[in-house]
């Protein structure tokens, strides 16, 4: 993480700001829970999910270590979320959209579970944002580093808009592989 981590603290800060004061927040593809404590600090309730049982176990450990009581950790498939439509005030999917094989399906799943006018927060690594990130990304791919698509900040924003989300905030967070912070409403 130290190699790619320079934009991550700002991403975590922005995601926490986006959910501050909201009631129910869903975090999908939460991984080990890097963003989860920041979401929990300002939201009433956070349901943090990941597809991998091993990641959910690591997520639960991070939540325990952070001492937050308003987080429930669950295994969930991004494409088959078990929540009713319009359940959440916000949905956060941090650093996952570059990994999903079906981007329109993933964004549709997020839109389905957020309330009308609710927030959708999708900060994502942008492997094609700069010449250096393009080279680093391809070098990482040779080593087996995962990724299905290589966004620029502009192409990520366009994909989110194409999915029917009204983008309300964007910020490009510099780093070896930059992160485009994209936030919008359903």
mmCIF file of C-alpha atoms in Angstrom:
data_model
loop_
_atom_site.group_PDB
_atom_site.id
_atom_site.type_symbol
_atom_site.label_atom_id
_atom_site.label_comp_id
_atom_site.label_asym_id
_atom_site.label_seq_id
_atom_site.Cartn_x
_atom_site.Cartn_y
_atom_site.Cartn_z
ATOM 1 C CA UNK A 1 0.000 0.000 0.000
ATOM 2 C CA UNK A 2 2.848 2.443 0.605
ATOM 3 C CA UNK A 3 3.760 2.314 -3.084
ATOM 4 C CA UNK A 4 0.245 3.141 -4.268
ATOM 5 C CA UNK A 5 -1.064 4.636 -1.040
ATOM 6 C CA UNK A 6 -0.403 8.347 -1.432
ATOM 7 C CA UNK A 7 -3.940 9.186 -2.659
ATOM 8 C CA UNK A 8 -5.627 6.816 -0.212
ATOM 9 C CA UNK A 9 -5.805 9.030 2.931
ATOM 10 C CA UNK A 10 -7.589 11.764 0.964
ATOM 11 C CA UNK A 11 -9.949 9.194 -0.585
ATOM 12 C CA UNK A 12 -10.843 7.888 2.889
ATOM 13 C CA UNK A 13 -11.389 11.449 4.135
ATOM 14 C CA UNK A 14 -13.684 12.329 1.213
ATOM 15 C CA UNK A 15 -15.732 9.139 1.577
ATOM 16 C CA UNK A 16 -16.175 9.845 5.281
ATOM 17 C CA UNK A 17 -17.303 13.401 4.524
ATOM 18 C CA UNK A 18 -19.801 12.149 1.924
ATOM 19 C CA UNK A 19 -21.576 9.904 4.421
ATOM 20 C CA UNK A 20 -21.394 12.142 7.492
ATOM 21 C CA UNK A 21 -24.811 12.689 9.027
ATOM 22 C CA UNK A 22 -26.519 9.983 6.977
ATOM 23 C CA UNK A 23 -28.525 7.114 8.433
ATOM 24 C CA UNK A 24 -27.841 3.854 6.583
ATOM 25 C CA UNK A 25 -24.719 3.380 4.469
ATOM 26 C CA UNK A 26 -23.790 0.316 2.430
ATOM 27 C CA UNK A 27 -20.146 -0.324 1.621
ATOM 28 C CA UNK A 28 -19.655 -2.911 -1.113
ATOM 29 C CA UNK A 29 -16.352 -4.625 -1.852
ATOM 30 C CA UNK A 30 -15.076 -3.304 1.473
ATOM 31 C CA UNK A 31 -12.051 -5.596 1.393
ATOM 32 C CA UNK A 32 -10.124 -5.352 4.644
ATOM 33 C CA UNK A 33 -12.085 -2.280 5.717
ATOM 34 C CA UNK A 34 -9.715 0.533 4.882
ATOM 35 C CA UNK A 35 -12.604 2.979 4.386
ATOM 36 C CA UNK A 36 -15.098 1.447 6.829
ATOM 37 C CA UNK A 37 -14.088 3.246 10.073
ATOM 38 C CA UNK A 38 -14.298 6.636 8.320
ATOM 39 C CA UNK A 39 -17.810 5.806 7.126
ATOM 40 C CA UNK A 40 -18.810 4.600 10.592
ATOM 41 C CA UNK A 41 -17.516 7.778 12.234
ATOM 42 C CA UNK A 42 -20.275 9.874 10.699
ATOM 43 C CA UNK A 43 -23.108 7.554 9.670
ATOM 44 C CA UNK A 44 -25.808 6.034 11.814
ATOM 45 C CA UNK A 45 -25.288 2.485 10.536
ATOM 46 C CA UNK A 46 -22.852 0.915 8.078
ATOM 47 C CA UNK A 47 -23.271 -2.469 6.459
ATOM 48 C CA UNK A 48 -19.855 -3.368 5.052
ATOM 49 C CA UNK A 49 -19.759 -6.232 2.558
ATOM 50 C CA UNK A 50 -17.283 -8.182 0.501
ATOM 51 C CA UNK A 51 -17.562 -11.177 -1.810
ATOM 52 C CA UNK A 52 -14.665 -13.003 -0.131
ATOM 53 C CA UNK A 53 -15.186 -14.677 3.243
ATOM 54 C CA UNK A 54 -11.486 -14.108 3.991
ATOM 55 C CA UNK A 55 -11.888 -10.379 3.350
ATOM 56 C CA UNK A 56 -14.992 -10.277 5.558
ATOM 57 C CA UNK A 57 -12.963 -11.877 8.375
ATOM 58 C CA UNK A 58 -10.232 -9.233 7.947
ATOM 59 C CA UNK A 59 -12.910 -6.543 7.772
ATOM 60 C CA UNK A 60 -14.470 -7.752 11.029
ATOM 61 C CA UNK A 61 -11.048 -7.647 12.692
ATOM 62 C CA UNK A 62 -10.425 -4.065 11.533
ATOM 63 C CA UNK A 63 -13.862 -3.000 12.784
ATOM 64 C CA UNK A 64 -13.173 -4.609 16.183
ATOM 65 C CA UNK A 65 -9.750 -2.970 16.380
ATOM 66 C CA UNK A 66 -11.262 0.417 15.505
ATOM 67 C CA UNK A 67 -13.835 -0.010 18.274
ATOM 68 C CA UNK A 68 -16.804 0.989 16.135
ATOM 69 C CA UNK A 69 -20.165 -0.441 17.133
ATOM 70 C CA UNK A 70 -22.343 0.745 14.251
ATOM 71 C CA UNK A 71 -20.899 -1.563 11.567
ATOM 72 C CA UNK A 72 -22.246 -4.937 10.493
ATOM 73 C CA UNK A 73 -19.996 -7.040 8.236
ATOM 74 C CA UNK A 74 -21.480 -9.466 5.708
ATOM 75 C CA UNK A 75 -20.525 -11.562 2.722
ATOM 76 C CA UNK A 76 -22.301 -10.250 -0.384
ATOM 77 C CA UNK A 77 -22.042 -10.406 -4.153
ATOM 78 C CA UNK A 78 -22.015 -6.916 -5.651
ATOM 79 C CA UNK A 79 -24.197 -8.092 -8.538
ATOM 80 C CA UNK A 80 -26.759 -9.814 -6.283
ATOM 81 C CA UNK A 81 -27.160 -7.568 -3.250
ATOM 82 C CA UNK A 82 -29.806 -8.986 -0.907
ATOM 83 C CA UNK A 83 -31.250 -5.620 0.069
ATOM 84 C CA UNK A 84 -34.547 -4.112 -1.009
ATOM 85 C CA UNK A 85 -34.506 -1.305 -3.546
ATOM 86 C CA UNK A 86 -34.013 2.115 -1.995
ATOM 87 C CA UNK A 87 -32.708 0.811 1.335
ATOM 88 C CA UNK A 88 -29.645 3.041 1.830
ATOM 89 C CA UNK A 89 -28.937 6.748 2.125
ATOM 90 C CA UNK A 90 -25.551 6.160 0.495
ATOM 91 C CA UNK A 91 -23.604 3.392 -1.185
ATOM 92 C CA UNK A 92 -19.800 3.386 -1.239
ATOM 93 C CA UNK A 93 -17.703 1.219 -3.562
ATOM 94 C CA UNK A 94 -14.084 2.302 -3.108
ATOM 95 C CA UNK A 95 -11.364 1.080 -5.452
ATOM 96 C CA UNK A 96 -13.358 -1.722 -7.011
ATOM 97 C CA UNK A 97 -14.825 -0.516 -10.310
ATOM 98 C CA UNK A 98 -11.551 -1.142 -12.149
ATOM 99 C CA UNK A 99 -11.807 -4.782 -11.019
ATOM 100 C CA UNK A 100 -15.390 -5.619 -11.996
ATOM 101 C CA UNK A 101 -16.033 -7.565 -15.213
ATOM 102 C CA UNK A 102 -19.507 -6.012 -15.713
ATOM 103 C CA UNK A 103 -19.287 -2.281 -15.021
ATOM 104 C CA UNK A 104 -22.866 -1.378 -16.071
ATOM 105 C CA UNK A 105 -24.189 -4.258 -13.943
ATOM 106 C CA UNK A 106 -22.163 -3.142 -10.924
ATOM 107 C CA UNK A 107 -23.329 0.458 -11.182
ATOM 108 C CA UNK A 108 -26.945 -0.665 -11.683
ATOM 109 C CA UNK A 109 -26.702 -2.777 -8.511
ATOM 110 C CA UNK A 110 -25.469 0.249 -6.549
ATOM 111 C CA UNK A 111 -28.249 2.460 -7.924
ATOM 112 C CA UNK A 112 -30.896 -0.137 -7.101
ATOM 113 C CA UNK A 113 -30.204 -0.212 -3.359
ATOM 114 C CA UNK A 114 -29.722 3.523 -2.790
ATOM 115 C CA UNK A 115 -32.728 5.722 -2.039
ATOM 116 C CA UNK A 116 -33.887 8.149 -4.738
ATOM 117 C CA UNK A 117 -31.560 11.121 -4.422
ATOM 118 C CA UNK A 118 -29.167 9.055 -2.288
ATOM 119 C CA UNK A 119 -25.388 9.296 -2.611
ATOM 120 C CA UNK A 120 -23.233 6.987 -4.671
ATOM 121 C CA UNK A 121 -19.505 7.223 -3.899
ATOM 122 C CA UNK A 122 -17.127 5.362 -6.224
ATOM 123 C CA UNK A 123 -13.477 6.444 -5.889
ATOM 124 C CA UNK A 124 -11.388 4.269 -8.178
ATOM 125 C CA UNK A 125 -7.783 3.808 -9.276
ATOM 126 C CA UNK A 126 -7.222 5.373 -12.701
ATOM 127 C CA UNK A 127 -4.497 3.347 -14.355
ATOM 128 C CA UNK A 128 -4.505 5.431 -17.544
ATOM 129 C CA UNK A 129 -4.608 8.895 -15.945
ATOM 130 C CA UNK A 130 -0.930 9.697 -16.551
ATOM 131 C CA UNK A 131 1.874 8.296 -18.653
ATOM 132 C CA UNK A 132 3.594 7.016 -15.522
ATOM 133 C CA UNK A 133 0.436 5.360 -14.177
ATOM 134 C CA UNK A 134 -0.055 3.720 -17.584
ATOM 135 C CA UNK A 135 3.465 2.217 -17.428
ATOM 136 C CA UNK A 136 3.220 1.203 -13.754
ATOM 137 C CA UNK A 137 -0.182 -0.378 -14.323
ATOM 138 C CA UNK A 138 1.051 -2.495 -17.191
ATOM 139 C CA UNK A 139 4.121 -3.557 -15.221
ATOM 140 C CA UNK A 140 1.862 -4.602 -12.342
ATOM 141 C CA UNK A 141 -0.380 -6.519 -14.770
ATOM 142 C CA UNK A 142 2.597 -8.654 -15.803
ATOM 143 C CA UNK A 143 2.974 -9.692 -12.159
ATOM 144 C CA UNK A 144 -0.679 -10.738 -11.979
ATOM 145 C CA UNK A 145 -2.082 -7.551 -10.413
ATOM 146 C CA UNK A 146 -5.830 -7.683 -11.145
ATOM 147 C CA UNK A 147 -7.816 -5.259 -13.250
ATOM 148 C CA UNK A 148 -10.466 -5.403 -15.947
ATOM 149 C CA UNK A 149 -10.392 -1.791 -17.081
ATOM 150 C CA UNK A 150 -8.037 1.129 -17.024
ATOM 151 C CA UNK A 151 -9.851 4.366 -16.328
ATOM 152 C CA UNK A 152 -8.906 7.981 -16.592
ATOM 153 C CA UNK A 153 -10.735 10.345 -14.252
ATOM 154 C CA UNK A 154 -12.798 11.518 -17.220
ATOM 155 C CA UNK A 155 -13.698 7.999 -18.409
ATOM 156 C CA UNK A 156 -14.725 6.962 -14.880
ATOM 157 C CA UNK A 157 -16.951 10.014 -14.512
ATOM 158 C CA UNK A 158 -18.491 9.292 -17.928
ATOM 159 C CA UNK A 159 -19.193 5.658 -17.003
ATOM 160 C CA UNK A 160 -20.904 6.757 -13.785
ATOM 161 C CA UNK A 161 -22.986 9.340 -15.655
ATOM 162 C CA UNK A 162 -23.866 6.769 -18.337
ATOM 163 C CA UNK A 163 -25.263 4.588 -15.535
ATOM 164 C CA UNK A 164 -27.753 7.318 -14.640
ATOM 165 C CA UNK A 165 -25.922 8.855 -11.697
ATOM 166 C CA UNK A 166 -25.833 12.653 -11.521
ATOM 167 C CA UNK A 167 -22.195 13.402 -10.658
ATOM 168 C CA UNK A 168 -21.947 16.126 -8.024
ATOM 169 C CA UNK A 169 -18.277 15.979 -7.053
ATOM 170 C CA UNK A 170 -15.045 14.834 -8.625
ATOM 171 C CA UNK A 171 -11.459 15.142 -7.516
ATOM 172 C CA UNK A 172 -8.355 13.546 -8.963
ATOM 173 C CA UNK A 173 -6.083 12.397 -6.143
ATOM 174 C CA UNK A 174 -2.467 12.297 -7.319
ATOM 175 C CA UNK A 175 -0.277 9.272 -6.819
ATOM 176 C CA UNK A 176 1.743 6.684 -8.690
ATOM 177 C CA UNK A 177 -1.645 5.404 -9.816
ATOM 178 C CA UNK A 178 -4.063 8.291 -9.188
ATOM 179 C CA UNK A 179 -7.535 7.816 -7.757
ATOM 180 C CA UNK A 180 -10.534 9.601 -9.240
ATOM 181 C CA UNK A 181 -12.965 10.419 -6.463
ATOM 182 C CA UNK A 182 -16.442 10.445 -8.020
ATOM 183 C CA UNK A 183 -19.577 11.134 -6.009
ATOM 184 C CA UNK A 184 -23.107 11.572 -7.254
ATOM 185 C CA UNK A 185 -26.785 11.091 -6.593
ATOM 186 C CA UNK A 186 -29.212 8.545 -7.919
#
